[in-house]
Amino acid sequence: MPGKLQPDILKKSVLDFTGALRDDLLVGGGIGEDAALIKVPEGILVAASDPVTGASKNAGSLLVHINANDLACKGADPAWLVVTLIVPDKMGVPFIKEIMQEIHEACKKLNIAIAGGHTELTEKYNSPVISGTMLGITRYELSAKKIRRGDLILATGHAGLEGMSILANDREDLLTKIFNDDEIKIIKSWGNNFSVVEPARILRGYSRYMHDPTEGGISGALYEVQQGADLGIEIYDMPVSDFTLRAARELNFNYMNLISSGMLIAVIEPEKISEAQEKLRAAGIPSKIIGKFTGGEKISFSTHEELWKILAM
């Protein structure tokens, strides 16, 4: 099945191969871990790498945000981006320039330098390969292994917002029977809300762990967190737009498994949750407590991604 590897396959085919053992690697590859933590003289170097695979419009901006989000979830300020572009020859240099302009503008807004990368035209692919590696420094050591029974799960953003934005921009034809023009414009505007850098910066001093639900949606993210913490989860409620619920009914998909960059989940001790939410409110960022960790059995969360099915309609 295309898409991100399922966790059981990932463990056997990727995560068992770790190279040399080094004491300076504090957190390496793992289920639910967005980025690596590497001890350096200045503190902890955070490194993350992600491609853009589902979107065609605004792919450059999205590349910056999904990689910056992974660093922010580790408590880091994103600082340096390395970009790899492998572009079909038929799309040419104009496409490369367009993508790089988007990356440049998004990086300027987040104070990120484009540190280098690789760019080429090829006759081997029909679609571009757009990938980035983001680096930054943190003093926090956030990890799913630090989660404890009774910790609360706080969420900002809403489920499926990235997937809905991609549909509105790339498959508007699917949404015109469900929404009017003004509603589709609103959904398209969600593409301006993919960054979780600001809420993560606010929450990093309160959190044991943070994660942004990307491919597989909030369901996939909760599965990863549950596995990383080795605890069960009790779910209270889920922030989701009425637009997303309407689309899910009409197009027959599960919004819990729709790609959700722009949403952030943070695991916080109960004693710190009120202060953390007040800090978010002061910054104009809505949040909701969606669940807590328990000593019970793990929930059987689905990890598949619904976007591919919808785009194929």
Coordinates of C-alpha atoms in Angstrom, one line a residue:
M1 CA 0.0 0.0 0.0
P2 CA 1.5 3.4 -0.9
G3 CA 2.2 6.0 1.8
K4 CA 4.1 6.1 5.0
L5 CA 5.2 2.6 6.2
Q6 CA 3.0 0.9 8.8
P7 CA 4.7 0.8 12.2
D8 CA 5.2 -3.0 12.3
I9 CA 6.9 -2.9 8.9
L10 CA 8.9 0.2 9.9
K11 CA 10.2 -1.6 12.9
K12 CA 11.4 -4.7 10.9
S13 CA 12.6 -3.0 7.8
V14 CA 14.0 0.4 9.0
L15 CA 14.3 0.9 12.7
D16 CA 16.3 -2.3 13.4
F17 CA 19.2 -0.8 11.3
T18 CA 20.7 2.0 13.4
G19 CA 24.4 2.1 12.4
A20 CA 27.0 2.6 15.0
L21 CA 26.1 3.2 18.7
R22 CA 27.0 6.7 19.8
D23 CA 26.5 8.3 23.2
D24 CA 25.8 11.7 21.7
L25 CA 22.6 10.4 20.0
L26 CA 20.0 11.0 22.7
V27 CA 16.9 10.2 20.7
G28 CA 17.1 8.3 17.4
G29 CA 14.5 6.9 15.0
G30 CA 11.5 5.5 16.7
I31 CA 7.7 5.2 16.4
G32 CA 6.2 8.6 17.3
E33 CA 9.5 10.4 17.4
D34 CA 9.4 13.4 14.9
A35 CA 13.1 14.2 15.0
A36 CA 16.5 13.1 16.3
L37 CA 18.2 14.7 19.3
I38 CA 22.0 14.9 19.1
K39 CA 24.2 16.2 22.0
V40 CA 26.5 19.0 20.9
P41 CA 28.5 21.6 22.8
E42 CA 25.8 24.3 22.3
G43 CA 23.1 22.0 23.7
I44 CA 21.0 19.5 21.7
L45 CA 21.0 19.5 17.9
V46 CA 17.6 18.5 16.5
A47 CA 17.4 17.1 13.0
A48 CA 14.3 16.1 11.0
S49 CA 13.7 15.2 7.4
D50 CA 10.3 15.0 5.5
P51 CA 9.2 15.1 1.9
V52 CA 6.0 16.6 0.3
T53 CA 4.1 13.8 -1.4
G54 CA 0.3 14.6 -1.3
A55 CA 0.2 18.3 -2.5
S56 CA 1.1 19.9 -5.7
K57 CA 0.0 23.5 -5.0
N58 CA 2.0 25.4 -2.4
A59 CA 4.4 22.4 -2.0
G60 CA 7.4 24.6 -1.3
S61 CA 5.7 26.4 1.6
L62 CA 4.4 23.1 2.9
L63 CA 7.9 21.6 2.8
V64 CA 9.2 24.3 5.1
H65 CA 6.3 24.0 7.6
I66 CA 6.2 20.2 8.0
N67 CA 9.9 20.1 8.7
A68 CA 9.9 23.2 11.0
N69 CA 6.9 21.6 12.8
D70 CA 9.0 18.4 13.6
L71 CA 11.7 20.5 15.1
A72 CA 9.3 22.7 17.1
C73 CA 7.7 19.5 18.5
K74 CA 11.2 18.8 20.0
G75 CA 11.3 22.2 21.6
A76 CA 13.7 23.7 19.0
D77 CA 13.7 26.9 17.0
P78 CA 14.1 25.8 13.4
A79 CA 17.3 27.4 12.0
W80 CA 18.7 25.7 8.9
L81 CA 17.1 23.9 5.9
V82 CA 18.7 21.6 3.4
V83 CA 16.5 21.1 0.3
T84 CA 16.5 18.3 -2.3
L85 CA 14.6 18.8 -5.5
I86 CA 14.5 16.1 -8.2
V87 CA 12.3 17.5 -11.0
P88 CA 11.0 15.9 -14.2
D89 CA 12.7 17.5 -17.2
K90 CA 9.3 18.3 -18.8
M91 CA 8.6 20.6 -15.8
G92 CA 11.8 22.5 -16.2
V93 CA 13.6 25.3 -14.4
P94 CA 10.5 27.5 -14.1
F95 CA 9.0 24.9 -11.7
I96 CA 12.2 24.8 -9.7
K97 CA 12.3 28.6 -9.4
E98 CA 8.6 28.6 -8.3
I99 CA 9.2 26.0 -5.6
M100 CA 12.4 27.7 -4.4
Q101 CA 10.6 31.1 -4.2
E102 CA 7.9 29.5 -2.0
I103 CA 10.6 27.9 0.2
H104 CA 12.5 31.2 0.4
E105 CA 9.4 33.2 1.5
A106 CA 8.3 30.6 4.1
C107 CA 11.8 30.4 5.5
K108 CA 12.1 34.2 5.8
K109 CA 8.9 34.3 8.0
L110 CA 10.3 31.7 10.4
N111 CA 13.9 33.0 10.4
I112 CA 15.3 29.9 8.8
A113 CA 18.3 29.9 6.5
I114 CA 18.4 27.7 3.4
A115 CA 21.8 26.1 4.0
G116 CA 22.2 24.0 0.9
G117 CA 20.9 20.9 -0.8
H118 CA 20.7 19.3 -4.2
T119 CA 18.8 20.2 -7.4
E120 CA 18.5 18.2 -10.7
L121 CA 16.3 17.7 -13.7
T122 CA 15.6 14.0 -14.6
E123 CA 13.8 11.9 -17.2
K124 CA 13.3 9.1 -14.7
Y125 CA 10.3 10.5 -12.8
N126 CA 6.9 11.8 -13.8
S127 CA 6.4 13.7 -10.6
P128 CA 8.8 15.9 -8.6
V129 CA 10.6 14.6 -5.5
I130 CA 10.6 17.5 -3.0
S131 CA 12.4 16.8 0.3
G132 CA 13.9 18.8 3.1
T133 CA 16.1 18.3 6.2
M134 CA 15.7 20.8 9.0
L135 CA 18.2 21.6 11.8
G136 CA 18.0 23.6 15.0
I137 CA 19.2 23.8 18.6
T138 CA 17.2 23.1 21.8
R139 CA 17.7 22.8 25.5
Y140 CA 14.7 20.5 26.0
E141 CA 14.8 16.7 25.8
L142 CA 11.2 15.8 24.9
S143 CA 10.5 12.2 24.3
A144 CA 7.5 9.8 24.4
K145 CA 9.4 7.7 26.9
K146 CA 9.0 10.4 29.5
I147 CA 5.2 10.2 29.4
R148 CA 3.5 9.0 32.6
R149 CA 0.2 7.6 33.6
G150 CA -2.3 10.4 34.2
D151 CA -0.6 12.9 31.9
L152 CA -3.1 14.9 29.8
I153 CA -3.2 15.3 26.0
L154 CA -3.7 18.9 24.8
A155 CA -4.4 19.7 21.2
T156 CA -4.3 22.9 19.1
G157 CA -5.7 23.2 15.5
H158 CA -8.3 20.7 14.2
A159 CA -8.3 17.2 12.7
G160 CA -7.8 16.9 8.9
L161 CA -7.1 20.6 8.2
E162 CA -4.1 19.8 5.9
G163 CA -6.0 17.2 4.0
M164 CA -9.0 19.4 3.5
S165 CA -6.8 22.3 2.3
I166 CA -5.1 19.9 -0.2
L167 CA -8.5 18.8 -1.5
A168 CA -9.7 22.4 -1.9
N169 CA -6.6 23.3 -3.9
D170 CA -5.9 20.2 -5.9
R171 CA -9.4 18.5 -6.2
E172 CA -11.9 21.4 -5.9
D173 CA -14.2 19.4 -8.2
L174 CA -14.8 16.9 -5.3
L175 CA -15.9 19.7 -3.0
T176 CA -18.1 21.9 -5.2
K177 CA -21.1 19.5 -4.7
I178 CA -20.7 19.9 -0.9
F179 CA -19.7 23.5 -0.3
N180 CA -20.4 26.9 -1.9
D181 CA -17.6 29.1 -3.3
D182 CA -17.2 31.1 -0.1
E183 CA -16.9 27.9 2.0
I184 CA -14.3 26.5 -0.4
K185 CA -12.3 29.7 -0.1
I186 CA -12.3 29.3 3.7
I187 CA -11.0 25.7 3.4
K188 CA -8.3 26.8 1.0
S189 CA -7.2 29.5 3.5
W190 CA -6.4 26.7 6.0
G191 CA -3.2 26.3 4.0
N192 CA -2.0 29.4 5.9
N193 CA -2.3 27.5 9.2
F194 CA 0.1 24.5 8.8
S195 CA 2.7 25.9 11.2
V196 CA 2.8 24.7 14.8
V197 CA 6.0 26.6 15.6
E198 CA 4.2 29.3 17.7
P199 CA 2.1 27.0 19.9
A200 CA 5.0 24.5 20.3
R201 CA 7.3 27.4 21.4
I202 CA 4.7 28.3 24.1
L203 CA 4.2 24.7 25.2
R204 CA 7.7 23.4 25.2
G205 CA 8.4 24.4 28.8
Y206 CA 5.3 22.6 30.0
S207 CA 5.4 19.4 27.9
R208 CA 6.9 16.0 28.3
Y209 CA 6.4 15.3 24.6
M210 CA 4.9 17.0 21.5
H211 CA 3.8 15.6 18.1
D212 CA 2.1 17.0 15.0
P213 CA -0.3 14.6 13.2
T214 CA 0.8 14.3 9.6
E215 CA 0.2 11.3 7.4
G216 CA -2.3 9.0 9.1
G217 CA -4.0 12.0 10.8
I218 CA -4.7 12.3 14.5
S219 CA -5.5 8.6 14.7
G220 CA -2.1 7.6 13.4
A221 CA -0.4 10.2 15.7
L222 CA -2.2 8.8 18.8
Y223 CA -1.2 5.3 17.8
E224 CA 2.5 6.4 17.6
V225 CA 2.4 8.2 20.9
Q226 CA 0.6 5.3 22.6
Q227 CA 3.3 2.9 21.3
G228 CA 6.1 5.2 22.3
A229 CA 4.8 5.7 25.8
D230 CA 3.8 2.1 26.2
L231 CA 0.5 3.2 27.9
G232 CA -3.1 3.2 27.0
I233 CA -5.0 6.4 26.1
E234 CA -8.5 7.5 27.1
I235 CA -10.0 9.9 24.5
Y236 CA -12.5 12.6 25.6
D237 CA -13.2 14.8 22.5
M238 CA -11.6 15.8 19.2
P239 CA -11.4 19.3 17.7
V240 CA -12.8 19.1 14.1
S241 CA -14.4 21.6 11.8
D242 CA -18.0 21.2 10.6
F243 CA -16.7 21.5 7.1
T244 CA -14.5 18.4 7.6
L245 CA -17.4 16.5 9.1
R246 CA -19.6 17.4 6.1
A247 CA -16.9 16.3 3.6
A248 CA -16.3 13.1 5.5
R249 CA -20.0 12.2 5.3
E250 CA -20.4 13.0 1.6
L251 CA -17.0 11.5 0.4
N252 CA -17.1 8.6 2.9
F253 CA -13.8 9.0 4.6
N254 CA -12.6 8.9 8.3
Y255 CA -11.5 12.4 9.3
M256 CA -9.4 10.9 12.1
N257 CA -7.1 9.5 9.4
L258 CA -6.8 12.6 7.2
I259 CA -3.4 14.2 7.1
S260 CA -3.4 17.0 9.7
S261 CA -0.3 19.3 9.6
G262 CA -1.2 22.4 11.6
M263 CA -2.5 20.4 14.5
L264 CA -0.4 19.9 17.6
I265 CA -0.7 17.5 20.4
A266 CA 1.2 18.1 23.7
V267 CA 1.5 15.7 26.6
I268 CA 1.4 17.7 29.9
E269 CA 1.2 16.9 33.6
P270 CA -2.2 17.7 35.1
E271 CA -0.6 20.3 37.5
K272 CA 0.7 22.3 34.5
I273 CA -2.3 22.2 32.1
S274 CA -4.2 25.3 33.3
E275 CA -1.1 27.5 33.0
A276 CA -0.2 26.1 29.6
Q277 CA -3.7 26.7 28.3
E278 CA -3.7 30.3 29.7
K279 CA -0.5 31.0 27.8
L280 CA -2.1 29.8 24.6
R281 CA -5.2 31.8 25.2
A282 CA -3.1 34.9 25.7
A283 CA -1.5 34.3 22.3
G284 CA -5.0 33.8 20.7
I285 CA -4.5 30.1 20.2
P286 CA -7.5 27.9 21.0
S287 CA -6.8 24.5 22.6
K288 CA -8.7 21.5 23.9
I289 CA -7.8 18.6 26.3
I290 CA -8.6 15.6 24.2
G291 CA -7.6 12.7 26.5
K292 CA -5.2 11.3 29.0
F293 CA -2.8 8.4 29.4
T294 CA -4.0 5.4 31.4
G295 CA -2.6 2.1 32.7
G296 CA -5.3 0.3 30.7
E297 CA -5.2 -1.5 27.4
K298 CA -4.0 0.3 24.3
I299 CA -6.7 1.6 21.9
S300 CA -6.6 0.1 18.4
F301 CA -6.0 3.3 16.5
S302 CA -5.9 3.0 12.7
T303 CA -2.8 4.4 11.0
H304 CA -3.7 4.4 7.3
E305 CA -4.0 7.7 5.4
E306 CA -7.4 8.6 3.8
L307 CA -6.1 11.4 1.4
W308 CA -4.8 8.9 -1.2
K309 CA -8.2 7.3 -1.5
I310 CA -9.9 10.6 -1.9
L311 CA -7.4 12.0 -4.5
A312 CA -8.0 8.9 -6.6
M313 CA -11.7 9.4 -6.9

